[in-house]
PDB file of C-alpha atoms and ligand atoms in Angstrom:
ATOM      1  CA  UNK A   1     -49.029  -0.420   3.269  1.00 75.00           C
ATOM      2  CA  UNK A   2     -49.849   2.815   5.425  1.00 90.00           C
ATOM      3  CA  UNK A   3     -51.847   6.460   4.956  1.00 94.00           C
ATOM      4  CA  UNK A   4     -49.619   9.789   4.916  1.00 96.00           C
ATOM      5  CA  UNK A   5     -51.041  12.964   3.807  1.00 97.00           C
ATOM      6  CA  UNK A   6     -49.320  15.212   1.518  1.00 98.00           C
ATOM      7  CA  UNK A   7     -50.372  19.470   1.677  1.00 98.00           C
ATOM      8  CA  UNK A   8     -49.995  19.764  -2.098  1.00 98.00           C
ATOM      9  CA  UNK A   9     -49.787  23.523  -3.878  1.00 98.00           C
ATOM     10  CA  UNK A  10     -53.249  24.060  -5.548  1.00 98.00           C
ATOM     11  CA  UNK A  11     -53.357  27.634  -7.487  1.00 97.00           C
ATOM     12  CA  UNK A  12     -52.449  29.258 -11.513  1.00 95.00           C
ATOM     13  CA  UNK A  13     -52.419  33.512 -12.217  1.00 86.00           C
ATOM     14  CA  UNK A  14     -50.574  34.367  -9.275  1.00 89.00           C
ATOM     15  CA  UNK A  15     -53.223  32.619  -6.556  1.00 95.00           C
ATOM     16  CA  UNK A  16     -53.729  30.124  -4.261  1.00 96.00           C
ATOM     17  CA  UNK A  17     -53.300  28.138  -1.657  1.00 97.00           C
ATOM     18  CA  UNK A  18     -51.883  24.265  -0.079  1.00 98.00           C
ATOM     19  CA  UNK A  19     -54.758  21.580  -0.123  1.00 98.00           C
ATOM     20  CA  UNK A  20     -54.603  18.340   1.993  1.00 98.00           C
ATOM     21  CA  UNK A  21     -54.824  14.743   0.565  1.00 98.00           C
ATOM     22  CA  UNK A  22     -53.835  11.612   1.937  1.00 97.00           C
ATOM     23  CA  UNK A  23     -53.204   8.668  -0.186  1.00 97.00           C
ATOM     24  CA  UNK A  24     -50.917   4.850   0.701  1.00 95.00           C
ATOM     25  CA  UNK A  25     -47.568   4.776   1.048  1.00 95.00           C
ATOM     26  CA  UNK A  26     -46.848   1.422  -0.572  1.00 93.00           C
ATOM     27  CA  UNK A  27     -42.804   0.313   0.099  1.00 90.00           C
ATOM     28  CA  UNK A  28     -40.017   1.432  -2.390  1.00 94.00           C
ATOM     29  CA  UNK A  29     -42.621   5.021  -3.590  1.00 97.00           C
ATOM     30  CA  UNK A  30     -41.371   8.370  -4.291  1.00 98.00           C
ATOM     31  CA  UNK A  31     -42.528  11.621  -3.355  1.00 98.00           C
ATOM     32  CA  UNK A  32     -43.782  11.496  -7.513  1.00 98.00           C
ATOM     33  CA  UNK A  33     -45.788   8.284  -6.973  1.00 98.00           C
ATOM     34  CA  UNK A  34     -48.000   9.841  -4.531  1.00 98.00           C
ATOM     35  CA  UNK A  35     -48.596  12.775  -5.807  1.00 98.00           C
ATOM     36  CA  UNK A  36     -49.044  10.449  -9.461  1.00 98.00           C
ATOM     37  CA  UNK A  37     -51.869   8.601  -6.884  1.00 97.00           C
ATOM     38  CA  UNK A  38     -53.350  12.137  -5.993  1.00 98.00           C
ATOM     39  CA  UNK A  39     -53.799  13.267  -8.965  1.00 98.00           C
ATOM     40  CA  UNK A  40     -55.579   9.397 -10.362  1.00 97.00           C
ATOM     41  CA  UNK A  41     -58.068   9.603  -7.341  1.00 96.00           C
ATOM     42  CA  UNK A  42     -58.391  13.117  -6.244  1.00 97.00           C
ATOM     43  CA  UNK A  43     -57.453  16.082  -8.516  1.00 98.00           C
ATOM     44  CA  UNK A  44     -57.901  14.972 -12.094  1.00 97.00           C
ATOM     45  CA  UNK A  45     -56.864  18.612 -12.918  1.00 97.00           C
ATOM     46  CA  UNK A  46     -53.409  18.581 -10.592  1.00 98.00           C
ATOM     47  CA  UNK A  47     -50.978  19.793 -12.610  1.00 98.00           C
ATOM     48  CA  UNK A  48     -47.084  18.560 -11.861  1.00 98.00           C
ATOM     49  CA  UNK A  49     -43.920  18.188 -15.357  1.00 98.00           C
ATOM     50  CA  UNK A  50     -41.868  14.480 -15.085  1.00 98.00           C
ATOM     51  CA  UNK A  51     -41.083  13.395 -18.089  1.00 98.00           C
ATOM     52  CA  UNK A  52     -38.350  10.191 -17.189  1.00 98.00           C
ATOM     53  CA  UNK A  53     -38.970   9.038 -13.335  1.00 97.00           C
ATOM     54  CA  UNK A  54     -35.426   7.969 -13.382  1.00 98.00           C
ATOM     55  CA  UNK A  55     -33.121  11.480 -12.304  1.00 98.00           C
ATOM     56  CA  UNK A  56     -31.990  12.273 -15.664  1.00 97.00           C
ATOM     57  CA  UNK A  57     -34.853  14.753 -17.690  1.00 98.00           C
ATOM     58  CA  UNK A  58     -34.858  16.937 -14.702  1.00 98.00           C
ATOM     59  CA  UNK A  59     -38.402  18.260 -15.394  1.00 98.00           C
ATOM     60  CA  UNK A  60     -40.250  16.910 -12.326  1.00 98.00           C
ATOM     61  CA  UNK A  61     -38.131  19.771  -9.559  1.00 98.00           C
ATOM     62  CA  UNK A  62     -40.076  20.308  -7.415  1.00 98.00           C
ATOM     63  CA  UNK A  63     -39.784  21.756  -2.967  1.00 98.00           C
ATOM     64  CA  UNK A  64     -40.957  19.219  -0.917  1.00 98.00           C
ATOM     65  CA  UNK A  65     -40.706  20.062   2.825  1.00 97.00           C
ATOM     66  CA  UNK A  66     -39.218  23.005   1.656  1.00 96.00           C
ATOM     67  CA  UNK A  67     -36.073  21.256  -0.296  1.00 97.00           C
ATOM     68  CA  UNK A  68     -35.462  21.933  -3.891  1.00 98.00           C
ATOM     69  CA  UNK A  69     -35.382  17.899  -4.962  1.00 98.00           C
ATOM     70  CA  UNK A  70     -36.170  16.278  -7.934  1.00 98.00           C
ATOM     71  CA  UNK A  71     -39.927  14.379  -6.873  1.00 98.00           C
ATOM     72  CA  UNK A  72     -39.059  11.736  -8.993  1.00 98.00           C
ATOM     73  CA  UNK A  73     -35.720  10.993  -6.882  1.00 98.00           C
ATOM     74  CA  UNK A  74     -37.254  11.699  -3.149  1.00 98.00           C
ATOM     75  CA  UNK A  75     -38.270   8.275  -1.467  1.00 97.00           C
ATOM     76  CA  UNK A  76     -41.211   8.092   0.585  1.00 96.00           C
ATOM     77  CA  UNK A  77     -38.305   6.385   3.186  1.00 93.00           C
ATOM     78  CA  UNK A  78     -36.979   9.934   4.257  1.00 93.00           C
ATOM     79  CA  UNK A  79     -39.820  11.044   6.151  1.00 94.00           C
ATOM     80  CA  UNK A  80     -41.302   9.605   8.806  1.00 93.00           C
ATOM     81  CA  UNK A  81     -44.420   7.814   8.211  1.00 89.00           C
ATOM     82  CA  UNK A  82     -46.693  10.659  10.058  1.00 92.00           C
ATOM     83  CA  UNK A  83     -45.339  13.145   8.776  1.00 95.00           C
ATOM     84  CA  UNK A  84     -47.256  15.529   6.384  1.00 97.00           C
ATOM     85  CA  UNK A  85     -45.004  15.782   3.457  1.00 98.00           C
ATOM     86  CA  UNK A  86     -46.000  19.230   2.422  1.00 98.00           C
ATOM     87  CA  UNK A  87     -45.019  19.289  -1.681  1.00 98.00           C
ATOM     88  CA  UNK A  88     -45.055  23.008  -3.469  1.00 98.00           C
ATOM     89  CA  UNK A  89     -43.769  25.116  -7.163  1.00 98.00           C
ATOM     90  CA  UNK A  90     -40.386  26.463  -6.810  1.00 98.00           C
ATOM     91  CA  UNK A  91     -40.442  29.280  -5.480  1.00 97.00           C
ATOM     92  CA  UNK A  92     -38.117  31.431  -7.464  1.00 98.00           C
ATOM     93  CA  UNK A  93     -40.589  30.984 -11.414  1.00 97.00           C
ATOM     94  CA  UNK A  94     -44.053  31.784 -12.005  1.00 97.00           C
ATOM     95  CA  UNK A  95     -46.235  29.599 -11.284  1.00 97.00           C
ATOM     96  CA  UNK A  96     -48.107  28.412 -14.664  1.00 98.00           C
ATOM     97  CA  UNK A  97     -50.484  26.049 -12.639  1.00 98.00           C
ATOM     98  CA  UNK A  98     -49.908  23.723  -9.236  1.00 98.00           C
ATOM     99  CA  UNK A  99     -47.063  22.216  -9.122  1.00 98.00           C
ATOM    100  CA  UNK A 100     -45.819  23.481 -12.942  1.00 98.00           C
ATOM    101  CA  UNK A 101     -43.730  26.494 -13.786  1.00 98.00           C
ATOM    102  CA  UNK A 102     -42.350  28.619 -16.655  1.00 98.00           C
ATOM    103  CA  UNK A 103     -38.715  28.597 -16.169  1.00 98.00           C
ATOM    104  CA  UNK A 104     -38.262  30.291 -19.573  1.00 98.00           C
ATOM    105  CA  UNK A 105     -35.371  32.295 -18.252  1.00 98.00           C
ATOM    106  CA  UNK A 106     -32.998  29.653 -18.278  1.00 98.00           C
ATOM    107  CA  UNK A 107     -33.633  28.952 -21.137  1.00 98.00           C
ATOM    108  CA  UNK A 108     -33.214  33.178 -22.752  1.00 98.00           C
ATOM    109  CA  UNK A 109     -29.819  32.678 -20.081  1.00 98.00           C
ATOM    110  CA  UNK A 110     -28.617  30.161 -22.180  1.00 98.00           C
ATOM    111  CA  UNK A 111     -28.958  32.045 -24.852  1.00 98.00           C
ATOM    112  CA  UNK A 112     -26.916  34.560 -23.829  1.00 98.00           C
ATOM    113  CA  UNK A 113     -23.897  32.732 -23.234  1.00 98.00           C
ATOM    114  CA  UNK A 114     -21.745  32.545 -26.806  1.00 97.00           C
ATOM    115  CA  UNK A 115     -21.328  29.205 -27.795  1.00 97.00           C
ATOM    116  CA  UNK A 116     -17.734  27.206 -28.301  1.00 97.00           C
ATOM    117  CA  UNK A 117     -15.561  28.349 -30.669  1.00 97.00           C
ATOM    118  CA  UNK A 118     -12.685  25.494 -31.213  1.00 96.00           C
ATOM    119  CA  UNK A 119      -9.535  26.287 -31.954  1.00 96.00           C
ATOM    120  CA  UNK A 120      -8.242  25.389 -36.070  1.00 96.00           C
ATOM    121  CA  UNK A 121      -7.274  21.653 -35.607  1.00 96.00           C
ATOM    122  CA  UNK A 122      -3.686  20.200 -36.084  1.00 94.00           C
ATOM    123  CA  UNK A 123      -1.857  19.612 -39.372  1.00 95.00           C
ATOM    124  CA  UNK A 124      -2.945  15.794 -39.255  1.00 95.00           C
ATOM    125  CA  UNK A 125      -6.966  16.538 -38.792  1.00 95.00           C
ATOM    126  CA  UNK A 126      -7.051  15.894 -35.173  1.00 94.00           C
ATOM    127  CA  UNK A 127      -8.015  18.008 -32.081  1.00 94.00           C
ATOM    128  CA  UNK A 128      -6.284  16.918 -29.145  1.00 93.00           C
ATOM    129  CA  UNK A 129      -6.068  17.342 -24.946  1.00 94.00           C
ATOM    130  CA  UNK A 130      -4.447  16.754 -22.232  1.00 95.00           C
ATOM    131  CA  UNK A 131      -7.150  14.404 -20.657  1.00 95.00           C
ATOM    132  CA  UNK A 132      -6.048  15.682 -17.088  1.00 95.00           C
ATOM    133  CA  UNK A 133      -8.546  19.262 -18.607  1.00 94.00           C
ATOM    134  CA  UNK A 134     -11.091  17.075 -20.398  1.00 93.00           C
ATOM    135  CA  UNK A 135     -11.865  15.270 -17.270  1.00 93.00           C
ATOM    136  CA  UNK A 136     -12.002  18.672 -14.997  1.00 94.00           C
ATOM    137  CA  UNK A 137     -15.118  20.120 -17.803  1.00 95.00           C
ATOM    138  CA  UNK A 138     -16.561  16.764 -18.212  1.00 96.00           C
ATOM    139  CA  UNK A 139     -18.383  17.171 -14.695  1.00 97.00           C
ATOM    140  CA  UNK A 140     -20.068  20.120 -15.880  1.00 97.00           C
ATOM    141  CA  UNK A 141     -21.542  18.657 -18.646  1.00 96.00           C
ATOM    142  CA  UNK A 142     -23.713  16.278 -16.500  1.00 97.00           C
ATOM    143  CA  UNK A 143     -26.071  19.065 -16.173  1.00 98.00           C
ATOM    144  CA  UNK A 144     -29.662  17.833 -16.216  1.00 98.00           C
ATOM    145  CA  UNK A 145     -31.422  21.354 -16.599  1.00 98.00           C
ATOM    146  CA  UNK A 146     -33.198  20.787 -12.645  1.00 98.00           C
ATOM    147  CA  UNK A 147     -32.748  23.586 -11.850  1.00 98.00           C
ATOM    148  CA  UNK A 148     -32.627  23.346  -8.564  1.00 98.00           C
ATOM    149  CA  UNK A 149     -29.761  24.988  -7.866  1.00 98.00           C
ATOM    150  CA  UNK A 150     -30.993  28.079  -9.686  1.00 98.00           C
ATOM    151  CA  UNK A 151     -34.934  27.923  -7.283  1.00 98.00           C
ATOM    152  CA  UNK A 152     -32.103  27.951  -4.282  1.00 98.00           C
ATOM    153  CA  UNK A 153     -29.357  31.166  -4.961  1.00 98.00           C
ATOM    154  CA  UNK A 154     -30.174  33.618  -2.968  1.00 98.00           C
ATOM    155  CA  UNK A 155     -29.449  35.748  -5.447  1.00 98.00           C
ATOM    156  CA  UNK A 156     -31.971  35.038  -8.035  1.00 98.00           C
ATOM    157  CA  UNK A 157     -34.680  33.133  -4.986  1.00 98.00           C
ATOM    158  CA  UNK A 158     -34.607  35.894  -2.035  1.00 97.00           C
ATOM    159  CA  UNK A 159     -32.762  39.260  -4.101  1.00 96.00           C
ATOM    160  CA  UNK A 160     -34.645  38.766  -7.577  1.00 96.00           C
ATOM    161  CA  UNK A 161     -31.401  40.163  -9.277  1.00 97.00           C
ATOM    162  CA  UNK A 162     -32.450  37.800 -12.606  1.00 97.00           C
ATOM    163  CA  UNK A 163     -31.314  40.899 -13.814  1.00 97.00           C
ATOM    164  CA  UNK A 164     -27.634  41.317 -12.248  1.00 98.00           C
ATOM    165  CA  UNK A 165     -26.593  37.301 -12.319  1.00 98.00           C
ATOM    166  CA  UNK A 166     -26.714  34.448 -14.566  1.00 98.00           C
ATOM    167  CA  UNK A 167     -27.212  31.785 -11.773  1.00 98.00           C
ATOM    168  CA  UNK A 168     -25.187  29.357 -10.982  1.00 98.00           C
ATOM    169  CA  UNK A 169     -25.939  26.250 -14.012  1.00 98.00           C
ATOM    170  CA  UNK A 170     -25.022  28.729 -16.342  1.00 98.00           C
ATOM    171  CA  UNK A 171     -22.299  29.399 -14.235  1.00 98.00           C
ATOM    172  CA  UNK A 172     -21.035  26.205 -14.354  1.00 98.00           C
ATOM    173  CA  UNK A 173     -22.011  25.920 -17.721  1.00 98.00           C
ATOM    174  CA  UNK A 174     -19.480  29.357 -18.781  1.00 98.00           C
ATOM    175  CA  UNK A 175     -16.994  27.179 -16.047  1.00 98.00           C
ATOM    176  CA  UNK A 176     -17.420  24.660 -19.128  1.00 98.00           C
ATOM    177  CA  UNK A 177     -16.588  27.066 -22.587  1.00 98.00           C
ATOM    178  CA  UNK A 178     -13.785  28.410 -20.059  1.00 97.00           C
ATOM    179  CA  UNK A 179     -11.648  26.247 -18.931  1.00 97.00           C
ATOM    180  CA  UNK A 180     -12.487  23.592 -22.801  1.00 97.00           C
ATOM    181  CA  UNK A 181      -8.496  23.828 -23.665  1.00 95.00           C
ATOM    182  CA  UNK A 182     -10.857  23.803 -27.752  1.00 96.00           C
ATOM    183  CA  UNK A 183     -11.739  27.459 -26.600  1.00 97.00           C
ATOM    184  CA  UNK A 184     -11.172  29.898 -28.388  1.00 97.00           C
ATOM    185  CA  UNK A 185     -13.323  32.712 -26.978  1.00 97.00           C
ATOM    186  CA  UNK A 186     -11.774  35.202 -23.965  1.00 96.00           C
ATOM    187  CA  UNK A 187     -14.917  35.198 -21.844  1.00 97.00           C
ATOM    188  CA  UNK A 188     -13.363  36.898 -18.510  1.00 97.00           C
ATOM    189  CA  UNK A 189     -14.873  40.364 -19.689  1.00 97.00           C
ATOM    190  CA  UNK A 190     -18.277  39.225 -20.285  1.00 97.00           C
ATOM    191  CA  UNK A 191     -18.560  36.493 -16.785  1.00 98.00           C
ATOM    192  CA  UNK A 192     -16.963  39.550 -14.627  1.00 97.00           C
ATOM    193  CA  UNK A 193     -19.918  41.816 -16.292  1.00 96.00           C
ATOM    194  CA  UNK A 194     -22.590  41.243 -18.170  1.00 97.00           C
ATOM    195  CA  UNK A 195     -23.054  36.866 -16.415  1.00 98.00           C
ATOM    196  CA  UNK A 196     -22.623  38.983 -12.899  1.00 98.00           C
ATOM    197  CA  UNK A 197     -19.816  36.432 -11.667  1.00 97.00           C
ATOM    198  CA  UNK A 198     -19.082  39.139  -8.573  1.00 97.00           C
ATOM    199  CA  UNK A 199     -23.503  38.515  -7.593  1.00 98.00           C
ATOM    200  CA  UNK A 200     -22.168  35.062  -5.785  1.00 98.00           C
ATOM    201  CA  UNK A 201     -21.127  35.194  -2.424  1.00 96.00           C
ATOM    202  CA  UNK A 202     -20.124  31.742  -2.116  1.00 97.00           C
ATOM    203  CA  UNK A 203     -22.789  30.159  -0.365  1.00 97.00           C
ATOM    204  CA  UNK A 204     -22.600  26.511  -1.804  1.00 97.00           C
ATOM    205  CA  UNK A 205     -25.729  26.621  -1.018  1.00 98.00           C
ATOM    206  CA  UNK A 206     -26.455  25.763  -4.950  1.00 98.00           C
ATOM    207  CA  UNK A 207     -23.861  22.023  -4.709  1.00 98.00           C
ATOM    208  CA  UNK A 208     -26.326  20.928  -1.800  1.00 98.00           C
ATOM    209  CA  UNK A 209     -28.898  20.502  -3.584  1.00 98.00           C
ATOM    210  CA  UNK A 210     -27.268  19.645  -7.208  1.00 98.00           C
ATOM    211  CA  UNK A 211     -28.713  16.245  -7.925  1.00 98.00           C
ATOM    212  CA  UNK A 212     -25.537  15.340 -10.016  1.00 98.00           C
ATOM    213  CA  UNK A 213     -24.193  16.357  -6.929  1.00 98.00           C
ATOM    214  CA  UNK A 214     -21.673  18.721 -10.080  1.00 98.00           C
ATOM    215  CA  UNK A 215     -18.892  20.861  -6.888  1.00 98.00           C
ATOM    216  CA  UNK A 216     -20.485  24.197  -8.658  1.00 98.00           C
ATOM    217  CA  UNK A 217     -19.519  25.586  -6.733  1.00 98.00           C
ATOM    218  CA  UNK A 218     -15.816  25.155  -5.669  1.00 98.00           C
ATOM    219  CA  UNK A 219     -15.210  24.026  -9.504  1.00 98.00           C
ATOM    220  CA  UNK A 220     -17.185  25.830 -11.098  1.00 98.00           C
ATOM    221  CA  UNK A 221     -18.048  29.770 -10.342  1.00 98.00           C
ATOM    222  CA  UNK A 222     -15.291  29.606  -7.663  1.00 98.00           C
ATOM    223  CA  UNK A 223     -12.232  29.430 -10.637  1.00 98.00           C
ATOM    224  CA  UNK A 224     -14.437  31.580 -12.890  1.00 98.00           C
ATOM    225  CA  UNK A 225     -14.398  34.585 -10.176  1.00 97.00           C
ATOM    226  CA  UNK A 226     -10.040  33.964  -9.663  1.00 97.00           C
ATOM    227  CA  UNK A 227     -10.221  34.451 -13.544  1.00 96.00           C
ATOM    228  CA  UNK A 228     -11.648  37.846 -12.928  1.00 97.00           C
ATOM    229  CA  UNK A 229     -10.281  38.987  -9.768  1.00 96.00           C
ATOM    230  CA  UNK A 230      -6.401  38.582 -12.068  1.00 94.00           C
ATOM    231  CA  UNK A 231      -7.417  40.054 -14.677  1.00 92.00           C
ATOM    232  CA  UNK A 232      -9.324  43.353 -13.518  1.00 91.00           C
ATOM    233  CA  UNK A 233      -7.978  43.896 -10.421  1.00 85.00           C
ATOM    234  CA  UNK A 234      -5.151  42.374  -9.464  1.00 79.00           C
ATOM    235  CA  UNK A 235      -1.806  45.606  -9.571  1.00 81.00           C
ATOM    236  CA  UNK A 236       0.685  43.460 -10.883  1.00 78.00           C
ATOM    237  CA  UNK A 237      -2.202  42.071 -14.413  1.00 77.00           C
ATOM    238  CA  UNK A 238      -2.929  45.404 -14.384  1.00 76.00           C
ATOM    239  CA  UNK A 239       0.626  47.598 -14.234  1.00 77.00           C
ATOM    240  CA  UNK A 240       1.357  44.766 -17.046  1.00 76.00           C
ATOM    241  CA  UNK A 241      -1.507  46.288 -18.773  1.00 74.00           C
ATOM    242  CA  UNK A 242      -0.357  49.361 -18.572  1.00 74.00           C
ATOM    243  CA  UNK A 243       3.176  48.976 -19.366  1.00 78.00           C
ATOM    244  CA  UNK A 244       2.746  47.073 -22.382  1.00 76.00           C
ATOM    245  CA  UNK A 245      -0.525  47.350 -23.749  1.00 68.00           C
ATOM    246  CA  UNK A 246      -2.029  43.689 -23.088  1.00 63.00           C
TER     247      UNK A 246
HETATM  248  S1  SF4 B 301     -23.509  29.883  -4.053  1.00 97.10           S
HETATM  249 FE1  SF4 B 301     -22.768  31.158  -5.679  1.00 97.10          FE
HETATM  250  S2  SF4 B 301     -23.843  30.637  -7.073  1.00 97.10           S
HETATM  251 FE2  SF4 B 301     -25.100  29.001  -5.191  1.00 97.10          FE
HETATM  252  S3  SF4 B 301     -26.362  29.584  -4.241  1.00 97.10           S
HETATM  253 FE3  SF4 B 301     -24.566  30.974  -2.862  1.00 97.10          FE
HETATM  254  S4  SF4 B 301     -24.500  32.623  -3.581  1.00 97.10           S
HETATM  255 FE4  SF4 B 301     -26.038  31.009  -5.278  1.00 97.10          FE
HETATM  256  S1  SF4 B 302     -25.712  22.482 -12.435  1.00 97.10           S
HETATM  257 FE1  SF4 B 302     -26.761  21.040 -10.717  1.00 97.10          FE
HETATM  258  S2  SF4 B 302     -28.638  22.044  -9.994  1.00 97.10           S
HETATM  259 FE2  SF4 B 302     -27.786  22.621 -11.425  1.00 97.10          FE
HETATM  260  S3  SF4 B 302     -29.748  22.765 -13.429  1.00 97.10           S
HETATM  261 FE3  SF4 B 302     -27.767  21.652 -13.730  1.00 97.10          FE
HETATM  262  S4  SF4 B 302     -28.013  19.578 -12.367  1.00 97.10           S
HETATM  263 FE4  SF4 B 302     -29.869  20.978 -11.730  1.00 97.10          FE
HETATM  264  S1  FES B 303     -38.762  13.171 -14.066  1.00 97.10           S
HETATM  265 FE1  FES B 303     -37.283  13.027 -15.133  1.00 97.10          FE
HETATM  266  S2  FES B 303     -35.625  13.443 -13.562  1.00 97.10           S
HETATM  267 FE2  FES B 303     -37.679  12.844 -12.955  1.00 97.10          FE
END
């Protein structure tokens, strides 16, 4: 058993500071365990959000040593025994208290996306799809809404362009709908305009932090950008539309 120092952000109402706590660390502990140990023994008013402790609810997102991570899936042996570990709230969203942020902006984005509009069933009452089409959109359904990708995306984080860009999490939701073999909605115009696909410059930072290993950029955002370019910027498509009106 060893003692380790945690530099944890404390504060609310736009004010705050890091405070150091020392706690014992044992084999198999994750950062969330250490935060709970501090909460139980030294700072009973320390706010942190969590639910499953199994990497599935997406609640325990924090920035640990400057990197957005799920604290319940970040093992203490990731760090050296003498390392001071900083733990702070997601920077992109307003802090409610200590490690808890207000992520309601994300719920509002989710509501803006028009729902799935399936085509009518076949004559025999079934919906039929090719397996490869199903496999393609399945990846996007793995999202646990941890918002680590939203936190790291520089368009939202550094440039604060929340009015112009919906963010990587919702680009993959849009990708899952746009590429769904049964969906009939034409989503390309709003992916370009309302949801701001051109704001993404494919840095892949979102993909790097995704705990579900979703290939957000390569499998989701880039194919959407390609559809936008084909529709609005390809000269042959533009000429075709002018000649035939579609
Ligand atoms: S690839 Fe696009 S969405 Fe992902 S972090 Fe970079 S700019 Fe943001
Ligand atoms: S895409 Fe990945 S990083 Fe983004 S919210 Fe979903 S699970 Fe989290
Ligand atoms: S507590 Fe549910 S993902 Fe960490």
